[in-house]
Short mmCIF file of C-alpha atoms in Angstrom, two decimals:
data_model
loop_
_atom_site.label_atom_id
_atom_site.label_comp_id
_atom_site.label_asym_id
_atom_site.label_seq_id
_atom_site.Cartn_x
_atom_site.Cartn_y
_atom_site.Cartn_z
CA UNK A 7 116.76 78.16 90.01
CA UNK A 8 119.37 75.81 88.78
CA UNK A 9 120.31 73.16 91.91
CA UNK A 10 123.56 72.60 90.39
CA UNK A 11 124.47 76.35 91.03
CA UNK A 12 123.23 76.26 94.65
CA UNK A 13 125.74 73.70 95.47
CA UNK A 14 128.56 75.68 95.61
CA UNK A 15 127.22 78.32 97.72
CA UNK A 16 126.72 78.24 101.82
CA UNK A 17 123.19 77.30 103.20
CA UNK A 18 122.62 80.76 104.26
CA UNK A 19 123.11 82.00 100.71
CA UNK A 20 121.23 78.87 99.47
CA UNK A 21 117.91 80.17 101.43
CA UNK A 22 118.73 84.31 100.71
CA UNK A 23 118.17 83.38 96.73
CA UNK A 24 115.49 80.58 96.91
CA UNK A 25 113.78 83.33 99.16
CA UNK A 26 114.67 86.06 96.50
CA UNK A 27 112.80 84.24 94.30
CA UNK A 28 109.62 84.31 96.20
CA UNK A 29 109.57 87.83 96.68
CA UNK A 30 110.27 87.70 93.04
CA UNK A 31 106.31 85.72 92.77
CA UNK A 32 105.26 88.05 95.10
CA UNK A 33 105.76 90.86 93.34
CA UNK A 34 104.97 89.80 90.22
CA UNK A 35 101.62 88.92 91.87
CA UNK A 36 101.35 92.08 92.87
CA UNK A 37 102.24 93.63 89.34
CA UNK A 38 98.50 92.70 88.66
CA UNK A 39 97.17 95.86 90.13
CA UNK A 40 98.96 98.04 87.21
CA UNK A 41 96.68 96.71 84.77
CA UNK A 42 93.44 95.50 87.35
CA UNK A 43 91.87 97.66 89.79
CA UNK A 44 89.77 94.70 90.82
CA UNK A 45 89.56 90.81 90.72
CA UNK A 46 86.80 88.60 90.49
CA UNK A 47 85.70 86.96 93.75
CA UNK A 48 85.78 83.40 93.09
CA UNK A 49 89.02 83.61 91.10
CA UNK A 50 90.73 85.24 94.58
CA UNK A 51 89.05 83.20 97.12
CA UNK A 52 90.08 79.87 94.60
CA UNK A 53 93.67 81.88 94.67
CA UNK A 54 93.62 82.09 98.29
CA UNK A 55 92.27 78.19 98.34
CA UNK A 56 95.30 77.07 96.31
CA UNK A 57 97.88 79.27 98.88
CA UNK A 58 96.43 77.25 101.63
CA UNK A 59 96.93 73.81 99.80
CA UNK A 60 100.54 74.74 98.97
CA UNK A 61 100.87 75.51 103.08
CA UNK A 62 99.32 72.65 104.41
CA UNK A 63 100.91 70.42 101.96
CA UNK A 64 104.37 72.00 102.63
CA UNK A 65 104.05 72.00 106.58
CA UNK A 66 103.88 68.01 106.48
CA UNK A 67 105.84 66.72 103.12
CA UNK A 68 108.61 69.43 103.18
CA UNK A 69 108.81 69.94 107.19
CA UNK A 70 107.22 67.50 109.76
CA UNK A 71 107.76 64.29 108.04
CA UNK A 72 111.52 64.91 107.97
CA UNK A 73 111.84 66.09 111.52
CA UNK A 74 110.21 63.19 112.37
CA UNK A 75 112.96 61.22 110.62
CA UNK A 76 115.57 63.21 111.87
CA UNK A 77 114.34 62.62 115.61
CA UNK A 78 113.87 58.95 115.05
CA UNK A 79 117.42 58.71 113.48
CA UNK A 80 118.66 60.42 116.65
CA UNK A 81 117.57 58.03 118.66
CA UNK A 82 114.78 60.40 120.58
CA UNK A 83 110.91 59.42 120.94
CA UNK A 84 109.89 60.28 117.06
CA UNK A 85 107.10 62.72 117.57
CA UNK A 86 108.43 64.41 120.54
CA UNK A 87 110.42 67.07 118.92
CA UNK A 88 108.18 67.95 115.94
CA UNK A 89 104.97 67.75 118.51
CA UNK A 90 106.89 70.66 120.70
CA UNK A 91 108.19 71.89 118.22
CA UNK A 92 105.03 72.33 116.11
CA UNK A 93 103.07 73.88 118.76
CA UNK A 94 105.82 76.54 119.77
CA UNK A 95 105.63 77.51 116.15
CA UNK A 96 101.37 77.84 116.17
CA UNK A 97 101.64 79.45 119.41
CA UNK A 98 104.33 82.07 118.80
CA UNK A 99 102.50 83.49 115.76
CA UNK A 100 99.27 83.82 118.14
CA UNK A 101 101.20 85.70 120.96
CA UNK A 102 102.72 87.60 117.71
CA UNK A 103 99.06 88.30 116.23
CA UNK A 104 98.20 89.57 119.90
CA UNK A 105 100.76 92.08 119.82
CA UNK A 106 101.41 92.72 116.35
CA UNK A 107 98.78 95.50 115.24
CA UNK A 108 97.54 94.22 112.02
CA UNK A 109 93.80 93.70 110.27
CA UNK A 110 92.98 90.80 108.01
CA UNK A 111 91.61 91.52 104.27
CA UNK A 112 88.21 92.66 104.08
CA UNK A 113 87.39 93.39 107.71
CA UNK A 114 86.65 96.61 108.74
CA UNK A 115 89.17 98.94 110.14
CA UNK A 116 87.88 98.90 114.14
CA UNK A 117 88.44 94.96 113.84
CA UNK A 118 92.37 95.58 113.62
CA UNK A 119 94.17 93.29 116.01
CA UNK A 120 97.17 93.87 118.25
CA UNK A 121 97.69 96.86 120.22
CA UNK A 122 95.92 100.09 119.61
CA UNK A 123 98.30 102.07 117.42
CA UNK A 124 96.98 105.42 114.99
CA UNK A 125 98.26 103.37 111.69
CA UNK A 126 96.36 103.82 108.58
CA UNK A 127 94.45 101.08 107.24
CA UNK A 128 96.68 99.80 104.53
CA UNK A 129 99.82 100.16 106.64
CA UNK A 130 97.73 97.28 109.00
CA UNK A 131 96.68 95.27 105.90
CA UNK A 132 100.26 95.10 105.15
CA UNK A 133 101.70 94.22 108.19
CA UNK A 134 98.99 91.12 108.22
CA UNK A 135 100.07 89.80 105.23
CA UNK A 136 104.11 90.69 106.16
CA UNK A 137 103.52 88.61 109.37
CA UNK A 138 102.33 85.80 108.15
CA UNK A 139 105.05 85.48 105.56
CA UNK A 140 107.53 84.89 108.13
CA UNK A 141 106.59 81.60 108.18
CA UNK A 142 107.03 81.09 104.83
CA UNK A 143 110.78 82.61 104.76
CA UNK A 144 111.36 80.53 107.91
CA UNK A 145 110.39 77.48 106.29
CA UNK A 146 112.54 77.71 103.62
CA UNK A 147 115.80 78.48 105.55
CA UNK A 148 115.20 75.81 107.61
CA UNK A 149 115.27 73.68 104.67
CA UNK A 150 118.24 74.58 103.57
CA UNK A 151 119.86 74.58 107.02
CA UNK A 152 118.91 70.94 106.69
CA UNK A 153 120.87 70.02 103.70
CA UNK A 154 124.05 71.15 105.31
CA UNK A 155 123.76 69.30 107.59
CA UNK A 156 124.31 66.15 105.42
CA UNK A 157 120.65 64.45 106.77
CA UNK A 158 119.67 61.63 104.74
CA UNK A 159 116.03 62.54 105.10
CA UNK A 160 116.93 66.82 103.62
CA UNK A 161 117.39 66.99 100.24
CA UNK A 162 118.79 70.48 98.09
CA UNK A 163 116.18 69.29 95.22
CA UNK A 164 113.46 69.00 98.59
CA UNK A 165 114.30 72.48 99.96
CA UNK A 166 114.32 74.13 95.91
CA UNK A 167 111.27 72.08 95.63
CA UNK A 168 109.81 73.69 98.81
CA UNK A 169 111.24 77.08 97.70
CA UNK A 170 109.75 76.72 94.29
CA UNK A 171 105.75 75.45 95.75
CA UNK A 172 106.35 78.76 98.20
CA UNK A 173 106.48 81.06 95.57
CA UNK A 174 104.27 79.84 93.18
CA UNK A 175 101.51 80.51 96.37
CA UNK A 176 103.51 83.15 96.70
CA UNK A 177 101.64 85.00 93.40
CA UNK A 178 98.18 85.02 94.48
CA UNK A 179 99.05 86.31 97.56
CA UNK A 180 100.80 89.36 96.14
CA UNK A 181 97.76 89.92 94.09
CA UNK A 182 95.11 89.24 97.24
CA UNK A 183 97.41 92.05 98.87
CA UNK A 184 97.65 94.85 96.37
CA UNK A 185 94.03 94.77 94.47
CA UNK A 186 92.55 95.32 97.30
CA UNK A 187 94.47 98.28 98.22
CA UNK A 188 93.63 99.52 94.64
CA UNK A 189 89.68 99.41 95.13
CA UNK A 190 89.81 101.27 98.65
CA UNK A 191 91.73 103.72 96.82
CA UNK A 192 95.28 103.71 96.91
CA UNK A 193 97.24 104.45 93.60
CA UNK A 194 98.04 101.52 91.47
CA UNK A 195 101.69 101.86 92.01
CA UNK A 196 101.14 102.78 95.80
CA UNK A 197 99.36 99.81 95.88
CA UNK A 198 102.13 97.26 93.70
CA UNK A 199 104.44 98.97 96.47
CA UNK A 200 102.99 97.67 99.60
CA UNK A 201 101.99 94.26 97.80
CA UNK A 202 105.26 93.56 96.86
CA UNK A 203 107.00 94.91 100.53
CA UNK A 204 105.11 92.37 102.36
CA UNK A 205 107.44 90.01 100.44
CA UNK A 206 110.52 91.40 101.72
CA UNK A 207 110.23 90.01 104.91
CA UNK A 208 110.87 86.18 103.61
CA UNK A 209 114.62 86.30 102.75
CA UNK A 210 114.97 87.93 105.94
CA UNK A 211 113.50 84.83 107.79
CA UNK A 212 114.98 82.29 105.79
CA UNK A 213 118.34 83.46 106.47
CA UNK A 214 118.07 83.48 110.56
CA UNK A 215 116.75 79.96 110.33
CA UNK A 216 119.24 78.88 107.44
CA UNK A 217 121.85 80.37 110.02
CA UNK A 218 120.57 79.40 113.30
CA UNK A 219 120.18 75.69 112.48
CA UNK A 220 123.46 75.37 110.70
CA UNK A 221 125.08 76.85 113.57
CA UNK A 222 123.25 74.44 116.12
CA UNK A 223 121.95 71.20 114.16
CA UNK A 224 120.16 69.50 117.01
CA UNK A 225 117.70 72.57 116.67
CA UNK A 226 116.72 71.12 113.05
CA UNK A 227 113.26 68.27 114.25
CA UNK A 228 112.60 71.46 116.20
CA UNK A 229 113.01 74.49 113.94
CA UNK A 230 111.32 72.21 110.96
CA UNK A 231 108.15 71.26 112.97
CA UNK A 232 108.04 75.41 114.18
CA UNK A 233 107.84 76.79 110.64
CA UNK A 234 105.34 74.09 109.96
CA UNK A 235 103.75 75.04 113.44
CA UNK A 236 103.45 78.49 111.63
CA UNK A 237 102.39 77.97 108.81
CA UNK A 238 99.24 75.68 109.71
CA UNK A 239 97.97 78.48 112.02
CA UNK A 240 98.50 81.34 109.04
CA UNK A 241 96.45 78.70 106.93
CA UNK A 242 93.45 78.08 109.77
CA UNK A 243 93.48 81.93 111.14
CA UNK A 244 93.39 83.70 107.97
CA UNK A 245 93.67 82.07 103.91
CA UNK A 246 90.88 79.70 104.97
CA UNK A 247 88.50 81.95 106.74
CA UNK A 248 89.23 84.78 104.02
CA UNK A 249 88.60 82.38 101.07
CA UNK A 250 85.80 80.96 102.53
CA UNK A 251 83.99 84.51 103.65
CA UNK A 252 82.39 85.24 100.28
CA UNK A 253 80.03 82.06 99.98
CA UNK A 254 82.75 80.51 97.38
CA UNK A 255 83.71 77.85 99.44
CA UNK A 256 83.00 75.12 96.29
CA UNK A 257 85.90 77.47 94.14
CA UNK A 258 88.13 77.76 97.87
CA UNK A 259 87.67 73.97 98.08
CA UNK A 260 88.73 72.98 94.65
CA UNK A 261 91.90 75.58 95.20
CA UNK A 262 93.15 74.00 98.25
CA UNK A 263 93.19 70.46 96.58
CA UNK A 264 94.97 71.66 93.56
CA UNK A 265 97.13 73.62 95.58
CA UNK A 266 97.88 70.57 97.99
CA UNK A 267 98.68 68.22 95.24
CA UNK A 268 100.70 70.42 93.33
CA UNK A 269 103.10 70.85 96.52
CA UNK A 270 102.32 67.04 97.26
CA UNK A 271 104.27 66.25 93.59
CA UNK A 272 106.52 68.78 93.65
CA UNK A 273 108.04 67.06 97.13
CA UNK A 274 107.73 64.03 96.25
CA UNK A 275 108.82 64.05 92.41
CA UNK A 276 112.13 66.25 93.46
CA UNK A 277 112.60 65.68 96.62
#
């Protein structure tokens, strides 16, 4: 993405490509299946490792830290937007999780979550991974929401940064969706399909929050700290538990550190 393009075009449109671009990862991720019908262990559960880091890293550099500076500038109590704004965000994924019918990779089909519903096992893989990308898409449009609002503390090189660490995470997690889907049996391109389409969902997200907080600016400390909310819980409920399931928790370890700084420079250096 060149930033000097993005200049010229509303924040909305800023966060519809950045987020186009993910999907982009995501589906080149997901490409993998048309020439793998399975992946070694330690290399996905490192994969998943290095999503998390991205995530984690992201929530703070790219989205609490500057609410925080945004409230302070405002001249509320710092950490009293991004504190409710962060737990509205962790606690409306759980209350979507609870209703949502969905089932996490490699669990077995009567541990779907949600309501009871007749879907097929890889429609409910899918709409895991799909749900849990909102976040992601969120994030981003908030970002970019940010910028036009002229805040000293949001940056268009922070939110293409942002953009940018998303979809490099973005990769693994097309490929943790759709060779998986290949070894229970699905047709490679069946499989590319659905691991791809849970990528979709992100420029939806990113442009209701783009939108929503360029519309109403005092929502920014609050819709920052939410997609950071978000994304922590996606990170505790399912990438670490998953990458850490298969006894590789040195290779999940090392993934989330070089995942974390990667996001940690990529903040810092552009932003």
């Amino acid at each position: 993405m060149e930033i000097e393009l993005l200049k010229n075009i509303s924040p909305v449109g800023q966060a519809f490509i950045a987020t186009i671009f993910t999907w982009l990862l995501t589906a080149l991720g997901a490409g993998l299946v048309l020439f793998f019908k399975s992946i070694n262990r330690k290399v996905l559960d490192a994969m998943l490792g290095f999503a998390a880091g991205v995530m984690i890293a992201a929530s703070f550099w790219s989205l609490l830290a500057p609410a925080i500076e945004m409230s302070a500038a405002t001249g509320n109590i710092p950490w009293v937007p991004p504190l409710i704004g962060f737990l509205c965000g962790g606690f409306f994924l759980k209350g979507a999780d609870s209703f949502i019918p969905h089932l996490h990779l490699g669990q077995p089909l009567d541990k779907a979550e949600g309501l009871k519903t007749n879907w097929g096992r890889s429609v409910l893989l899918v709409t895991a991974i799909t749900l849990h990308n909102i976040p992601e898409g969120l994030a981003v449009g908030v970002a970019f929401g940010a910028v036009a609002a002229h805040l000293p503390s949001a940056t268009l090189a922070g939110a293409v940064a942002l953009a940018f660490g998303i979809g490099i995470q973005n990769f693994p997690e097309g490929a943790a969706v759709s060779i998986p889907l290949r070894r229970e049996g699905l047709s490679r391109w069946k499989s590319f399909w659905y691991g791809q389409l849970s990528g979709m969902v992100e420029p939806i997200a990113a442009v209701i929050g783009a939108g929503a907080v360029y519309a109403m600016s005092s929502l920014l400390p609050y819709a920052l700290s939410f997609a950071a909310g978000a994304m922590i819980y996606v990170v505790v409920e399912e990438l670490i538990p998953e990458a850490q399931s298969s006894g590789n928790s040195d290779f999940a370890t090392m993934g989330t550190l070089i995942g974390f700084a990667m996001m940690m420079l990529l903040d810092v250096a552009l932003g």
